[in-house]
Every structure is written in C-alpha cells, then in structure tokens.
C-alpha cells in the first residue's frame, strides 16, 4: 500500500509561525508533524510515501530526507487535483491520503482491515473527517465510489491549521 501526504499549503492562518517554514514542518513534542505521520506509516508497514509540496518545498525535503518521494506543484492542485496528477504512481492498489497538518492516534493497520473494498474509507470522529482516507484502486476506473466512515473508538486527532488548535496539540 502507498500513501500520499498533502503538504502543499501555505499555512497562512498560523501567521508568523509559517512565514519561513511550511505548516507540516512545525514541531509538536520534539518532532515535525510530517515526521510523526511518516513514522506512523512506517510503524504500520507503509514505506512507499509521496509528499506533495508547494510552499518552501526544500524545507520539507530537508526534514524528511529519503523517507519519501516528493511531488512539487508549481500551482497548488488541491486534494482531488493532486490525486489525479499522481494517478500513475497511485493506481494499482488501495492508497492512503493524509493531510500533512493532521496528527492522530489512528491505527493504520486496523483502518486497512476495516476498509471495504471499492469504497473510500474516511477516518472520522463523531461528526467530521479527521484528515485520513483510504482510497480504493477502483477510484481511477469507476464513476461510483461510495464513502464509508471509519470511526474507531478512542481516536484522538488534531488539525493544527489554526493557532488555538496547534496549542491544544502541543498540550
């Protein structure tokens, strides 16, 4: 299984904090958010990782090194646009898509076990998506791919896209 980490955004809501660094390279507990995501993927046996970059891409590459491939977007393509642009790398197997500004305690192995073939599994709390999806290989060949919520008990997650949410994650 492969994983795409979405890390192209500018992080403007974080103001001065992201003036000279991409949002996913902010540290929480001594590690960057991106490194935490990559470590969690490795923990669950996922080593084929690509990170989309736009804002200050060399900093992302410096922080992650050869633990991932990098896809530079001259113009940001968004969630669906990035997936489409990476079709040739992603197709052929189910794949994770993870927001590069989201930390979670999600067990990717369990999420894979609960993933229903031919659907998009979305990690959710009680009422909203938590920045992690599993897309089916059929995504590129079928017009009808349903979305199925995956709600594990006790999952903790943080979207650090705003100052108050970053502070909660750091606590």
Coordinates of C-alpha atoms in Angstrom, one line a residue:
X1 CA 0.0 0.0 0.0
X2 CA 1.2 3.5 -0.8
X3 CA 0.5 6.9 0.9
X4 CA 0.1 10.4 -0.3
X5 CA 0.7 13.2 2.3
X6 CA -0.8 16.5 1.3
X7 CA 1.6 19.2 2.4
X8 CA 1.4 22.0 -0.2
X9 CA -0.5 24.7 1.6
X10 CA 0.9 28.0 2.9
X11 CA -0.5 27.8 6.5
X12 CA -1.4 31.5 6.5
X13 CA -3.7 31.2 9.5
X14 CA -0.7 30.5 11.6
X15 CA 0.8 33.9 10.7
X16 CA 4.5 34.4 11.7
X17 CA 5.0 30.8 12.6
X18 CA 4.7 29.7 8.9
X19 CA 6.4 32.8 7.4
X20 CA 9.7 30.8 7.0
X21 CA 8.5 27.2 7.2
X22 CA 5.8 25.1 5.8
X23 CA 3.0 24.2 8.3
X24 CA 3.7 20.4 8.3
X25 CA 7.3 21.1 9.5
X26 CA 6.1 22.7 12.7
X27 CA 7.2 20.7 15.7
X28 CA 4.9 19.1 18.3
X29 CA 6.6 17.3 21.1
X30 CA 10.0 17.5 19.5
X31 CA 9.1 16.1 16.1
X32 CA 7.7 17.7 13.0
X33 CA 4.1 16.8 12.1
X34 CA 5.3 15.3 8.9
X35 CA 7.8 13.1 10.7
X36 CA 5.1 11.9 13.0
X37 CA 2.9 11.0 10.1
X38 CA 5.8 9.2 8.3
X39 CA 6.8 7.4 11.5
X40 CA 3.2 6.2 12.0
X41 CA 3.0 5.0 8.4
X42 CA 6.3 3.1 8.9
X43 CA 5.0 1.6 12.1
X44 CA 2.2 0.1 10.1
X45 CA 4.4 -1.2 7.2
X46 CA 3.8 1.6 4.7
X47 CA 7.1 2.8 3.2
X48 CA 6.0 3.9 -0.2
X49 CA 5.2 7.6 0.6
X50 CA 4.9 10.7 -1.6
X51 CA 4.5 14.2 -0.3
X52 CA 3.1 17.0 -2.4
X53 CA 4.9 20.3 -1.9
X54 CA 4.4 23.9 -3.0
X55 CA 5.4 26.3 -0.3
X56 CA 9.1 26.1 0.7
X57 CA 9.4 22.6 -0.6
X58 CA 13.2 22.2 0.1
X59 CA 12.5 22.6 3.9
X60 CA 10.0 19.6 3.7
X61 CA 12.6 17.6 1.8
X62 CA 15.3 18.5 4.3
X63 CA 13.2 17.4 7.3
X64 CA 12.0 14.1 5.8
X65 CA 15.0 13.2 3.6
X66 CA 14.8 9.9 1.7
X67 CA 11.8 8.6 3.7
X68 CA 9.5 9.8 0.9
X69 CA 9.3 10.9 -2.7
X70 CA 8.3 14.5 -3.4
X71 CA 5.8 15.9 -5.9
X72 CA 6.3 19.7 -6.5
X73 CA 3.2 21.6 -7.5
X74 CA 4.0 24.9 -9.2
X75 CA 0.3 25.7 -8.8
X76 CA -1.5 24.1 -5.9
X77 CA -3.9 21.4 -7.3
X78 CA -5.9 20.7 -4.2
X79 CA -6.9 17.3 -2.8
X80 CA -8.5 15.8 -5.9
X81 CA -6.2 17.5 -8.3
X82 CA -3.1 16.1 -6.6
X83 CA -4.5 12.6 -6.6
X84 CA -5.3 12.9 -10.3
X85 CA -1.9 14.2 -11.1
X86 CA -0.3 11.3 -9.2
X87 CA -2.6 8.7 -10.8
X88 CA 0.3 6.7 -12.5
X89 CA 2.1 6.4 -9.1
X90 CA -1.0 5.6 -7.0
X91 CA -3.1 3.3 -9.3
X92 CA -3.0 -0.4 -9.0
X93 CA -3.6 -0.7 -5.2
X94 CA -5.6 1.0 -2.5
X95 CA -3.7 4.0 -1.0
X96 CA -3.8 6.4 1.9
X97 CA -4.3 10.1 1.6
X98 CA -3.3 12.0 4.7
X99 CA -3.5 15.8 5.4
X100 CA 0.0 17.0 6.3
X101 CA -1.3 19.2 9.1
X102 CA -3.2 16.5 11.0
X103 CA -2.0 14.4 13.9
X104 CA -3.9 11.4 15.0
X105 CA -3.7 8.2 17.1
X106 CA -5.2 6.3 14.2
X107 CA -4.1 2.7 13.9
X108 CA -3.5 2.4 10.1
X109 CA -3.3 -1.4 10.3
X110 CA -6.8 -1.5 11.8
X111 CA -8.1 1.0 9.3
X112 CA -6.8 -1.2 6.5
X113 CA -8.5 -4.2 8.0
X114 CA -11.8 -2.4 8.2
X115 CA -11.6 -0.8 4.8
X116 CA -14.3 -2.1 2.5
X117 CA -13.0 -2.9 -1.0
X118 CA -14.2 -0.5 -3.7
X119 CA -15.0 2.3 -1.3
X120 CA -13.3 5.4 0.2
X121 CA -12.8 4.9 3.9
X122 CA -12.6 8.2 5.9
X123 CA -11.3 8.4 9.4
X124 CA -14.0 10.3 11.4
X125 CA -14.8 11.3 14.9
X126 CA -18.5 11.7 15.8
X127 CA -19.3 14.2 13.1
X128 CA -16.3 15.2 10.9
X129 CA -13.4 13.9 8.8
X130 CA -10.1 13.6 10.6
X131 CA -7.7 14.1 7.6
X132 CA -7.1 10.5 6.7
X133 CA -8.6 8.4 3.9
X134 CA -8.1 5.1 2.2
X135 CA -8.9 5.3 -1.5
X136 CA -9.6 2.1 -3.5
X137 CA -7.7 1.2 -6.6
X138 CA -11.1 1.4 -8.3
X139 CA -11.1 5.2 -7.7
X140 CA -9.4 5.8 -11.1
X141 CA -11.7 3.5 -13.1
X142 CA -15.1 3.7 -11.6
X143 CA -17.5 6.7 -11.6
X144 CA -19.3 5.3 -8.5
X145 CA -17.1 5.0 -5.4
X146 CA -19.0 5.4 -2.2
X147 CA -17.6 6.9 1.0
X148 CA -17.7 4.9 4.2
X149 CA -16.9 6.4 7.6
X150 CA -14.4 4.7 9.8
X151 CA -14.9 5.6 13.5
X152 CA -12.5 3.8 15.8
X153 CA -13.2 4.1 19.5
X154 CA -11.0 6.5 21.3
X155 CA -9.1 8.0 18.3
X156 CA -7.6 11.4 19.2
X157 CA -6.7 13.8 16.4
X158 CA -5.6 17.4 15.9
X159 CA -5.7 19.6 12.9
X160 CA -3.1 22.2 13.7
X161 CA -4.1 24.7 11.0
X162 CA -5.0 27.4 13.5
X163 CA -3.1 28.8 16.5
X164 CA -5.5 27.6 19.1
X165 CA -5.6 24.0 17.6
X166 CA -1.8 23.9 17.4
X167 CA -1.6 24.8 21.1
X168 CA -4.1 22.1 22.0
X169 CA -2.0 19.6 20.1
X170 CA 1.2 20.8 21.9
X171 CA -0.5 20.4 25.3

